[in-house]
Amino acid sequence: MQNFTFYSPTYFAFGKDQENNTGKYVKRFGGSKVLLHYGGGSVIRSGLLDRVKKSLDAEGISYVELGGVKPNPRSGLVYEGIELCRKEGVDFVLAVGGGSTIDSVKAIAAGAVYEGDFWDFYQGKPIDRALPIGTVLTIAAAGSEGSPDSVITNENGMYKRGASGEGIRPTFSILNPALTQTLPAYQTACGITDICAHLFERYFTTTKEVEVTDRMIEALLLTMIHESPRVIADPDNYEARANIMWAGMMAHNNSCGVGRSQDWASHDIEHELSAVYDCAHGAGLAVVFPAWMTYVYKKDVMRFAQLATRVWGCQMDFTNPEKTALEGIEALRRFLKSIGMPSNFAELGAKKEDIPHMAHTACYGDGRSGRLGGFVSLDEQDVTKIYELMV
Ligand code: NZQ
Ligand code: ZN
């Protein structure tokens, strides 16, 4: 295991009706003037936004609103939010929504206290300082409610890039699984896929002897495999939603990733798909991950065979571990199909002729160095071949 530091100070309030305490938590963590940030309207239709406003009113906390965050959130609204925070003297930002709204609020929180262009953070500058952030989560997926990360698409060039730093780890996050019951089945499945992807990105490591985090990742994957069909069959299943929601947080606050190298090439490869086609991040990952696995599994056949046996229940073939490894990849394909995820370019709406552009931008766009991934280091040619496996 490698040396590491781990500091994850988010205060979580989990369970039914917890959103009614939002105002109390804002007050407790020092907020007096709030930016209330949300997406395209699901929180208005469900009545959640009204409940959150009522709880702010009850504590005498004033707020300004900025809605309209799109999935794959854009830089334009971030600039607008930064201006608004400065003009109104906002001292606390609150996201009510999914990963896109949370990521957008994180960018605003960092940009509002920074003199330069907020995009500097998305080109590699760590975020040490930001306005304090609260979240009321409505979809189990990105894990942004517990992560120090944010992903934004710059409309100037359509680069989708991530920023990181302890400054943007949420101060508090409210997780009420019942709020996810209004999700369409497709969005639920996209979230499930993203959660599994965050676990795979950490599982495929070159660090030896990391049994505790291996086993934690496997436990979370087994939970996802158990709960996913239950929630797809019955969207109102609170207990299944609850397990998925907490797994989503655990998958990405890095408690399963400490002390080990990680990969993340699949996320970079997917970000080009969502930048070019505006597809849901989880749907893109459903197409990318089996292709990436097929391309790289020979690097460590035994690790793939371990995943196949421990998570997918495959029988270990000791005379031919490669067969077991490949059976595991097939099991993943079947799982993704069973929850309604796309499996190729056509089902995603992607086009073969865009591969050269995406492979180049993934490796070199917006100042990138040319290589992706930690488990296997990929160059532009490798990335091209991985996209070709998705056609
Ligand atoms: O905009 P509204 O109207 O709210 O609708 C949203 C949106 O259309 C809808 N939705 C959310 N909760 C709902 C609901 N509809 C009905 N009922 C509810 N309870 O679902 C759609 C998707 O929402 P979005 O916020 O985009 O989903 P998600 O949480 O999957 O976020 C995706 C973004 O997170 C980034 C992705 O790249 C993508 O841009 N990621 C962020 C990470 C991080 N910050 O740590 C890590 C991830 O790897 C990921 O890259
Ligand atoms: Zn993701």
Short mmCIF file of C-alpha atoms and ligand atoms in Angstrom, two decimals:
data_model
loop_
_atom_site.label_atom_id
_atom_site.label_comp_id
_atom_site.label_asym_id
_atom_site.label_seq_id
_atom_site.Cartn_x
_atom_site.Cartn_y
_atom_site.Cartn_z
CA MET A 1 0.00 0.00 0.00
CA GLN A 2 1.22 3.51 -0.80
CA ASN A 3 1.46 6.32 1.76
CA PHE A 4 -1.58 8.56 1.79
CA THR A 5 -3.46 11.29 3.60
CA PHE A 6 -7.23 11.19 3.76
CA TYR A 7 -9.42 14.00 5.05
CA SER A 8 -13.10 13.86 4.18
CA PRO A 9 -14.87 16.32 6.44
CA THR A 10 -18.32 16.46 4.77
CA TYR A 11 -21.22 16.27 7.25
CA PHE A 12 -23.85 13.88 5.87
CA ALA A 13 -27.53 13.94 6.82
CA PHE A 14 -29.05 10.76 5.36
CA GLY A 15 -32.68 9.67 5.25
CA LYS A 16 -36.31 10.64 4.85
CA ASP A 17 -37.31 14.33 5.10
CA GLN A 18 -33.75 15.49 5.82
CA GLU A 19 -34.07 18.28 3.22
CA ASN A 20 -36.37 20.10 5.65
CA ASN A 21 -33.28 20.73 7.82
CA THR A 22 -31.32 22.47 5.05
CA GLY A 23 -31.70 25.92 6.64
CA LYS A 24 -30.48 24.59 10.00
CA TYR A 25 -27.35 23.17 8.40
CA VAL A 26 -26.60 26.35 6.45
CA LYS A 27 -26.84 28.29 9.70
CA ARG A 28 -24.77 25.75 11.63
CA PHE A 29 -21.98 25.99 9.05
CA GLY A 30 -21.95 29.77 9.03
CA GLY A 31 -24.02 30.79 5.99
CA SER A 32 -26.20 33.91 6.04
CA LYS A 33 -26.65 34.73 2.33
CA VAL A 34 -27.07 31.78 0.01
CA LEU A 35 -26.82 31.14 -3.71
CA LEU A 36 -29.52 28.56 -4.44
CA HIS A 37 -28.45 26.69 -7.58
CA TYR A 38 -30.52 24.09 -9.47
CA GLY A 39 -31.02 22.43 -12.83
CA GLY A 40 -33.63 22.29 -15.57
CA GLY A 41 -36.72 22.06 -13.38
CA SER A 42 -37.05 18.61 -11.78
CA VAL A 43 -36.68 20.16 -8.31
CA ILE A 44 -39.42 22.68 -9.07
CA ARG A 45 -41.81 20.00 -10.35
CA SER A 46 -41.20 17.73 -7.36
CA GLY A 47 -41.75 20.54 -4.84
CA LEU A 48 -38.26 20.01 -3.38
CA LEU A 49 -37.08 23.55 -4.13
CA ASP A 50 -40.05 25.00 -2.25
CA ARG A 51 -39.33 22.82 0.78
CA VAL A 52 -35.68 23.91 0.77
CA LYS A 53 -36.68 27.58 0.50
CA LYS A 54 -39.12 27.15 3.37
CA SER A 55 -36.37 25.73 5.56
CA LEU A 56 -34.09 28.68 4.70
CA ASP A 57 -36.91 31.12 5.47
CA ALA A 58 -37.52 29.41 8.81
CA GLU A 59 -33.91 30.17 9.82
CA GLY A 60 -34.02 33.75 8.50
CA ILE A 61 -31.46 33.01 5.79
CA SER A 62 -31.77 35.09 2.64
CA TYR A 63 -30.97 33.70 -0.80
CA VAL A 64 -30.62 34.47 -4.48
CA GLU A 65 -31.56 31.87 -7.08
CA LEU A 66 -29.81 30.66 -10.21
CA GLY A 67 -31.46 27.75 -12.05
CA GLY A 68 -30.89 26.27 -15.49
CA VAL A 69 -27.87 23.99 -14.97
CA LYS A 70 -27.73 21.53 -17.88
CA PRO A 71 -26.44 17.97 -17.63
CA ASN A 72 -22.75 18.25 -18.62
CA PRO A 73 -22.76 21.71 -16.99
CA ARG A 74 -21.44 24.67 -18.97
CA SER A 75 -18.96 27.44 -18.24
CA GLY A 76 -21.41 30.22 -19.23
CA LEU A 77 -23.67 29.68 -16.22
CA VAL A 78 -20.62 29.41 -13.95
CA TYR A 79 -19.48 32.92 -14.98
CA GLU A 80 -23.02 34.17 -14.36
CA GLY A 81 -23.06 32.55 -10.90
CA ILE A 82 -19.67 34.04 -9.96
CA GLU A 83 -20.92 37.53 -10.89
CA LEU A 84 -24.12 37.01 -8.93
CA CYS A 85 -22.28 35.84 -5.79
CA ARG A 86 -19.98 38.87 -5.87
CA LYS A 87 -22.79 41.34 -6.54
CA GLU A 88 -25.06 39.95 -3.83
CA GLY A 89 -22.41 39.27 -1.17
CA VAL A 90 -23.18 35.54 -1.09
CA ASP A 91 -21.30 33.67 1.68
CA PHE A 92 -22.63 30.10 1.16
CA VAL A 93 -23.59 28.18 -2.00
CA LEU A 94 -26.24 25.48 -2.07
CA ALA A 95 -26.81 22.97 -4.89
CA VAL A 96 -30.22 21.29 -5.08
CA GLY A 97 -29.96 18.59 -7.73
CA GLY A 98 -27.60 16.07 -9.28
CA GLY A 99 -23.89 15.93 -10.04
CA SER A 100 -24.18 18.60 -12.73
CA THR A 101 -25.72 21.15 -10.37
CA ILE A 102 -23.24 20.28 -7.62
CA ASP A 103 -20.28 20.57 -10.01
CA SER A 104 -21.56 23.90 -11.28
CA VAL A 105 -21.96 25.25 -7.75
CA LYS A 106 -18.44 24.05 -6.89
CA ALA A 107 -17.03 25.98 -9.87
CA ILE A 108 -18.95 29.08 -8.79
CA ALA A 109 -17.78 28.70 -5.19
CA ALA A 110 -14.15 28.49 -6.28
CA GLY A 111 -14.42 31.24 -8.90
CA ALA A 112 -16.16 33.70 -6.57
CA VAL A 113 -13.10 33.96 -4.30
CA TYR A 114 -10.46 33.83 -7.07
CA GLU A 115 -9.18 36.83 -8.97
CA GLY A 116 -8.27 34.98 -12.17
CA ASP A 117 -10.43 32.98 -14.60
CA PHE A 118 -12.12 30.03 -12.87
CA TRP A 119 -11.10 27.86 -15.87
CA ASP A 120 -7.49 27.90 -14.51
CA PHE A 121 -8.69 25.26 -12.02
CA TYR A 122 -9.90 23.05 -14.87
CA GLN A 123 -6.45 23.23 -16.43
CA GLY A 124 -4.79 21.77 -13.35
CA LYS A 125 -4.56 24.47 -10.67
CA PRO A 126 -5.68 22.88 -7.36
CA ILE A 127 -8.65 24.48 -5.60
CA ASP A 128 -7.56 25.35 -2.08
CA ARG A 129 -10.20 27.94 -1.29
CA ALA A 130 -13.88 28.39 -2.11
CA LEU A 131 -17.11 29.58 -0.57
CA PRO A 132 -18.57 26.85 1.69
CA ILE A 133 -20.78 24.42 -0.21
CA GLY A 134 -23.94 22.55 0.78
CA THR A 135 -25.77 20.00 -1.37
CA VAL A 136 -29.24 18.43 -1.44
CA LEU A 137 -28.74 15.42 -3.71
CA THR A 138 -31.45 14.17 -6.10
CA ILE A 139 -29.64 11.40 -8.02
CA ALA A 140 -27.20 8.71 -6.93
CA ALA A 141 -24.47 8.84 -9.55
CA ALA A 142 -21.50 11.23 -9.72
CA GLY A 143 -20.55 11.11 -6.04
CA SER A 144 -19.92 14.86 -6.16
CA GLU A 145 -21.76 15.18 -2.84
CA GLY A 146 -18.67 13.76 -1.10
CA SER A 147 -15.90 14.37 -3.61
CA PRO A 148 -13.33 17.15 -3.99
CA ASP A 149 -13.98 17.21 -7.76
CA SER A 150 -16.02 19.13 -10.31
CA VAL A 151 -16.43 18.57 -14.07
CA ILE A 152 -17.39 21.47 -16.36
CA THR A 153 -17.67 21.86 -20.13
CA ASN A 154 -16.02 25.00 -21.49
CA GLU A 155 -18.24 26.32 -24.26
CA ASN A 156 -15.17 27.92 -25.77
CA GLY A 157 -13.93 24.76 -27.57
CA MET A 158 -16.35 22.34 -25.85
CA TYR A 159 -13.66 20.89 -23.60
CA LYS A 160 -15.07 18.82 -20.75
CA ARG A 161 -12.53 18.92 -17.95
CA GLY A 162 -12.26 18.20 -14.22
CA ALA A 163 -10.90 20.26 -11.34
CA SER A 164 -9.98 19.08 -7.85
CA GLY A 165 -9.10 20.42 -4.46
CA GLU A 166 -10.09 20.14 -0.83
CA GLY A 167 -11.62 23.62 -1.07
CA ILE A 168 -14.62 22.21 -2.96
CA ARG A 169 -15.43 19.18 -0.85
CA PRO A 170 -18.96 19.92 0.38
CA THR A 171 -19.33 21.14 3.96
CA PHE A 172 -22.61 19.28 4.27
CA SER A 173 -24.64 17.01 2.01
CA ILE A 174 -28.24 15.95 2.48
CA LEU A 175 -29.02 12.51 1.08
CA ASN A 176 -32.69 11.51 1.09
CA PRO A 177 -33.12 8.37 -1.04
CA ALA A 178 -36.84 9.15 -1.49
CA LEU A 179 -35.86 12.18 -3.59
CA THR A 180 -34.47 9.81 -6.23
CA GLN A 181 -37.82 8.02 -6.68
CA THR A 182 -38.91 10.53 -9.34
CA LEU A 183 -35.97 9.66 -11.61
CA PRO A 184 -36.75 8.16 -15.02
CA ALA A 185 -35.43 4.57 -15.27
CA TYR A 186 -32.81 5.65 -17.81
CA GLN A 187 -31.31 8.26 -15.46
CA THR A 188 -31.35 5.77 -12.58
CA ALA A 189 -29.41 3.32 -14.77
CA CYS A 190 -26.96 6.02 -15.88
CA GLY A 191 -26.29 6.75 -12.21
CA ILE A 192 -25.78 3.07 -11.41
CA THR A 193 -23.28 2.79 -14.27
CA ASP A 194 -21.33 5.84 -13.10
CA ILE A 195 -21.11 4.46 -9.56
CA CYS A 196 -19.76 1.13 -10.88
CA ALA A 197 -17.33 3.04 -13.11
CA HIS A 198 -15.91 4.97 -10.13
CA LEU A 199 -15.24 1.61 -8.49
CA PHE A 200 -13.59 0.12 -11.60
CA GLU A 201 -11.34 3.19 -12.02
CA ARG A 202 -9.95 2.44 -8.57
CA TYR A 203 -9.97 -1.35 -8.81
CA PHE A 204 -7.62 -1.43 -11.78
CA THR A 205 -4.40 -0.53 -10.05
CA THR A 206 -0.74 -1.37 -10.36
CA THR A 207 -0.28 -1.21 -6.56
CA LYS A 208 0.19 -4.62 -4.94
CA GLU A 209 -1.27 -5.86 -1.63
CA VAL A 210 -4.28 -3.56 -1.32
CA GLU A 211 -6.67 -6.15 0.03
CA VAL A 212 -8.75 -3.83 2.21
CA THR A 213 -9.65 -1.44 -0.61
CA ASP A 214 -10.03 -4.32 -3.12
CA ARG A 215 -12.56 -5.92 -0.78
CA MET A 216 -14.40 -2.64 -0.15
CA ILE A 217 -14.74 -2.05 -3.89
CA GLU A 218 -15.96 -5.61 -4.44
CA ALA A 219 -18.54 -5.22 -1.64
CA LEU A 220 -19.90 -2.04 -3.21
CA LEU A 221 -20.04 -3.63 -6.67
CA LEU A 222 -21.89 -6.65 -5.26
CA THR A 223 -24.35 -4.27 -3.61
CA MET A 224 -24.93 -2.48 -6.92
CA ILE A 225 -25.49 -5.79 -8.73
CA HIS A 226 -27.98 -6.85 -6.05
CA GLU A 227 -29.91 -3.57 -5.78
CA SER A 228 -29.99 -2.46 -9.43
CA PRO A 229 -32.62 -4.93 -10.73
CA ARG A 230 -34.76 -4.23 -7.65
CA VAL A 231 -34.80 -0.49 -8.25
CA ILE A 232 -35.32 -0.83 -12.00
CA ALA A 233 -38.30 -3.17 -11.37
CA ASP A 234 -39.71 -0.98 -8.58
CA PRO A 235 -38.60 2.69 -8.70
CA ASP A 236 -40.29 3.34 -5.33
CA ASN A 237 -38.17 0.76 -3.50
CA TYR A 238 -36.78 3.03 -0.77
CA GLU A 239 -34.35 0.50 0.70
CA ALA A 240 -32.78 -0.33 -2.65
CA ARG A 241 -32.53 3.41 -3.41
CA ALA A 242 -30.93 3.97 0.01
CA ASN A 243 -28.24 1.35 -0.53
CA ILE A 244 -27.48 2.68 -4.01
CA MET A 245 -27.30 6.27 -2.75
CA TRP A 246 -24.80 5.50 -0.01
CA ALA A 247 -22.79 3.25 -2.35
CA GLY A 248 -22.59 6.19 -4.75
CA MET A 249 -21.04 8.36 -2.08
CA MET A 250 -18.68 5.62 -0.87
CA ALA A 251 -17.59 4.88 -4.43
CA HIS A 252 -16.24 8.35 -5.00
CA ASN A 253 -15.19 10.08 -1.76
CA ASN A 254 -11.99 8.05 -2.23
CA SER A 255 -12.27 5.90 0.88
CA CYS A 256 -11.89 2.97 -1.56
CA GLY A 257 -9.08 4.60 -3.52
CA VAL A 258 -6.53 5.52 -0.88
CA GLY A 259 -3.07 3.94 -0.92
CA ARG A 260 -3.34 2.65 -4.48
CA SER A 261 -2.72 3.96 -7.99
CA GLN A 262 -5.92 4.50 -10.00
CA ASP A 263 -6.69 4.59 -13.71
CA TRP A 264 -9.31 7.16 -14.94
CA ALA A 265 -8.62 6.78 -18.69
CA SER A 266 -12.19 5.56 -19.23
CA HIS A 267 -13.56 8.75 -17.70
CA ASP A 268 -11.34 10.88 -19.95
CA ILE A 269 -12.42 8.84 -22.98
CA GLU A 270 -16.09 9.21 -21.98
CA HIS A 271 -15.82 12.96 -21.40
CA GLU A 272 -15.15 13.39 -25.13
CA LEU A 273 -18.39 11.52 -25.91
CA SER A 274 -20.44 13.73 -23.60
CA ALA A 275 -18.67 16.86 -24.90
CA VAL A 276 -19.38 15.98 -28.56
CA TYR A 277 -22.83 14.33 -28.33
CA ASP A 278 -24.09 15.72 -25.01
CA CYS A 279 -24.94 12.15 -23.93
CA ALA A 280 -25.43 11.27 -20.27
CA HIS A 281 -22.08 10.54 -18.59
CA GLY A 282 -23.26 7.12 -17.33
CA ALA A 283 -24.52 6.07 -20.75
CA GLY A 284 -21.17 6.99 -22.28
CA LEU A 285 -19.34 4.99 -19.61
CA ALA A 286 -21.52 1.94 -20.36
CA VAL A 287 -20.10 1.95 -23.88
CA VAL A 288 -16.53 2.86 -22.92
CA PHE A 289 -15.80 0.51 -20.00
CA PRO A 290 -16.24 -2.91 -21.66
CA ALA A 291 -14.18 -1.65 -24.62
CA TRP A 292 -11.41 -0.33 -22.36
CA MET A 293 -11.39 -3.62 -20.41
CA THR A 294 -11.17 -5.66 -23.60
CA TYR A 295 -8.22 -3.55 -24.76
CA VAL A 296 -6.19 -3.62 -21.53
CA TYR A 297 -6.99 -6.87 -19.68
CA LYS A 298 -3.78 -8.60 -20.79
CA LYS A 299 -1.79 -6.15 -18.66
CA ASP A 300 -2.99 -8.05 -15.54
CA VAL A 301 -5.13 -11.06 -16.41
CA MET A 302 -5.24 -12.23 -12.79
CA ARG A 303 -6.76 -8.95 -11.58
CA PHE A 304 -9.50 -9.23 -14.19
CA ALA A 305 -10.02 -12.90 -13.27
CA GLN A 306 -10.23 -11.90 -9.59
CA LEU A 307 -12.99 -9.41 -10.38
CA ALA A 308 -14.77 -12.04 -12.48
CA THR A 309 -14.78 -14.62 -9.71
CA ARG A 310 -15.33 -12.41 -6.65
CA VAL A 311 -17.91 -10.04 -8.16
CA TRP A 312 -19.50 -11.70 -11.18
CA GLY A 313 -19.53 -15.20 -9.71
CA CYS A 314 -17.52 -16.74 -12.56
CA GLN A 315 -15.76 -20.06 -12.01
CA MET A 316 -11.97 -19.66 -11.97
CA ASP A 317 -10.35 -21.60 -14.78
CA PHE A 318 -6.87 -22.20 -13.34
CA THR A 319 -5.57 -23.64 -16.60
CA ASN A 320 -6.87 -20.65 -18.57
CA PRO A 321 -7.32 -17.52 -16.39
CA GLU A 322 -7.71 -15.41 -19.53
CA LYS A 323 -10.99 -17.21 -20.21
CA THR A 324 -12.23 -16.26 -16.73
CA ALA A 325 -11.12 -12.64 -17.21
CA LEU A 326 -13.06 -12.43 -20.49
CA GLU A 327 -16.14 -14.04 -18.91
CA GLY A 328 -16.09 -11.23 -16.32
CA ILE A 329 -16.10 -8.59 -19.08
CA GLU A 330 -19.03 -10.37 -20.73
CA ALA A 331 -20.89 -10.43 -17.40
CA LEU A 332 -20.45 -6.66 -17.15
CA ARG A 333 -21.88 -6.24 -20.68
CA ARG A 334 -24.91 -8.35 -19.75
CA PHE A 335 -25.45 -6.39 -16.55
CA LEU A 336 -25.35 -3.04 -18.34
CA LYS A 337 -27.74 -4.29 -21.01
CA SER A 338 -30.13 -5.61 -18.36
CA ILE A 339 -30.49 -2.13 -16.83
CA GLY A 340 -31.11 -0.56 -20.25
CA MET A 341 -27.73 0.98 -21.00
CA PRO A 342 -26.39 1.37 -24.56
CA SER A 343 -23.61 -0.96 -25.67
CA ASN A 344 -22.18 0.66 -28.81
CA PHE A 345 -21.75 3.89 -30.79
CA ALA A 346 -25.03 3.45 -32.68
CA GLU A 347 -27.09 3.08 -29.49
CA LEU A 348 -25.35 6.10 -28.01
CA GLY A 349 -25.80 8.24 -31.14
CA ALA A 350 -22.03 8.50 -31.69
CA LYS A 351 -20.31 8.48 -35.10
CA LYS A 352 -17.25 6.59 -36.28
CA GLU A 353 -15.98 9.59 -38.28
CA ASP A 354 -15.58 11.62 -35.05
CA ILE A 355 -13.08 9.12 -33.57
CA PRO A 356 -9.90 10.92 -34.74
CA HIS A 357 -11.10 14.22 -33.28
CA MET A 358 -12.13 12.65 -29.95
CA ALA A 359 -8.94 10.60 -29.60
CA HIS A 360 -6.82 13.66 -30.31
CA THR A 361 -8.75 15.95 -27.96
CA ALA A 362 -8.78 13.34 -25.17
CA CYS A 363 -4.98 13.13 -25.34
CA TYR A 364 -3.90 16.65 -26.32
CA GLY A 365 -6.89 19.03 -26.05
CA ASP A 366 -6.66 22.08 -23.78
CA GLY A 367 -3.04 21.49 -22.78
CA ARG A 368 -3.12 17.73 -22.07
CA SER A 369 0.22 15.89 -22.19
CA GLY A 370 -0.69 13.10 -24.63
CA ARG A 371 -1.18 10.10 -22.33
CA LEU A 372 -4.16 8.83 -20.33
CA GLY A 373 -4.57 6.29 -17.54
CA GLY A 374 -2.62 4.86 -14.63
CA PHE A 375 -3.24 1.11 -14.94
CA VAL A 376 -2.19 1.13 -18.58
CA SER A 377 -0.72 4.31 -20.05
CA LEU A 378 -2.52 4.98 -23.33
CA ASP A 379 -1.45 7.18 -26.24
CA GLU A 380 -3.61 8.63 -29.01
CA GLN A 381 -3.33 5.45 -31.08
CA ASP A 382 -4.49 3.28 -28.17
CA VAL A 383 -7.40 5.61 -27.48
CA THR A 384 -8.37 5.46 -31.16
CA LYS A 385 -8.41 1.65 -31.01
CA ILE A 386 -10.55 1.71 -27.87
CA TYR A 387 -13.10 3.99 -29.57
CA GLU A 388 -13.06 1.62 -32.57
CA LEU A 389 -14.02 -1.29 -30.29
CA MET A 390 -17.23 0.61 -29.43
CA VAL A 391 -18.45 0.96 -33.03
O1 NZQ B 1 -31.81 19.35 -14.53
P1 NZQ B 1 -32.95 18.66 -13.88
O2 NZQ B 1 -34.28 19.13 -14.33
O3 NZQ B 1 -32.83 18.63 -12.38
O4 NZQ B 1 -32.93 17.11 -14.39
C1 NZQ B 1 -31.85 16.22 -14.15
C2 NZQ B 1 -31.03 15.94 -15.40
O5 NZQ B 1 -31.80 16.07 -16.56
C3 NZQ B 1 -32.43 14.85 -13.87
N1 NZQ B 1 -32.72 14.62 -12.46
C4 NZQ B 1 -31.84 14.69 -11.41
N2 NZQ B 1 -32.46 14.33 -10.29
C5 NZQ B 1 -33.75 14.02 -10.61
C6 NZQ B 1 -33.91 14.23 -11.99
N3 NZQ B 1 -35.09 14.00 -12.63
C7 NZQ B 1 -36.13 13.59 -11.87
N4 NZQ B 1 -36.03 13.35 -10.54
C8 NZQ B 1 -34.86 13.55 -9.89
N5 NZQ B 1 -34.77 13.28 -8.59
O6 NZQ B 1 -31.43 13.92 -14.25
C9 NZQ B 1 -30.65 14.49 -15.29
C10 NZQ B 1 -29.18 14.24 -14.99
O7 NZQ B 1 -28.75 15.04 -13.91
P2 NZQ B 1 -27.19 15.26 -13.66
O8 NZQ B 1 -27.02 16.18 -12.51
O9 NZQ B 1 -26.53 15.63 -14.94
O10 NZQ B 1 -26.70 13.77 -13.28
P3 NZQ B 1 -25.42 13.20 -12.61
O11 NZQ B 1 -25.52 13.26 -11.14
O12 NZQ B 1 -25.18 11.90 -13.24
O13 NZQ B 1 -24.23 14.21 -13.01
C11 NZQ B 1 -23.51 14.05 -14.20
C12 NZQ B 1 -22.34 15.01 -14.23
O14 NZQ B 1 -21.41 14.73 -13.17
C13 NZQ B 1 -20.09 14.66 -13.72
C14 NZQ B 1 -20.34 14.07 -15.08
O15 NZQ B 1 -19.24 14.22 -15.93
C15 NZQ B 1 -21.57 14.84 -15.53
O16 NZQ B 1 -21.21 16.09 -16.08
N6 NZQ B 1 -19.22 13.90 -12.81
C16 NZQ B 1 -18.80 14.51 -11.68
C17 NZQ B 1 -17.97 13.92 -10.77
C18 NZQ B 1 -17.53 14.63 -9.54
N7 NZQ B 1 -17.80 15.92 -9.44
O17 NZQ B 1 -16.91 14.08 -8.64
C19 NZQ B 1 -17.45 12.58 -10.98
C20 NZQ B 1 -18.13 11.83 -12.06
O18 NZQ B 1 -17.22 10.92 -12.63
C21 NZQ B 1 -18.70 12.62 -13.17
O19 NZQ B 1 -17.70 12.82 -14.18
ZN ZN B 2 -18.14 9.34 -13.37
#
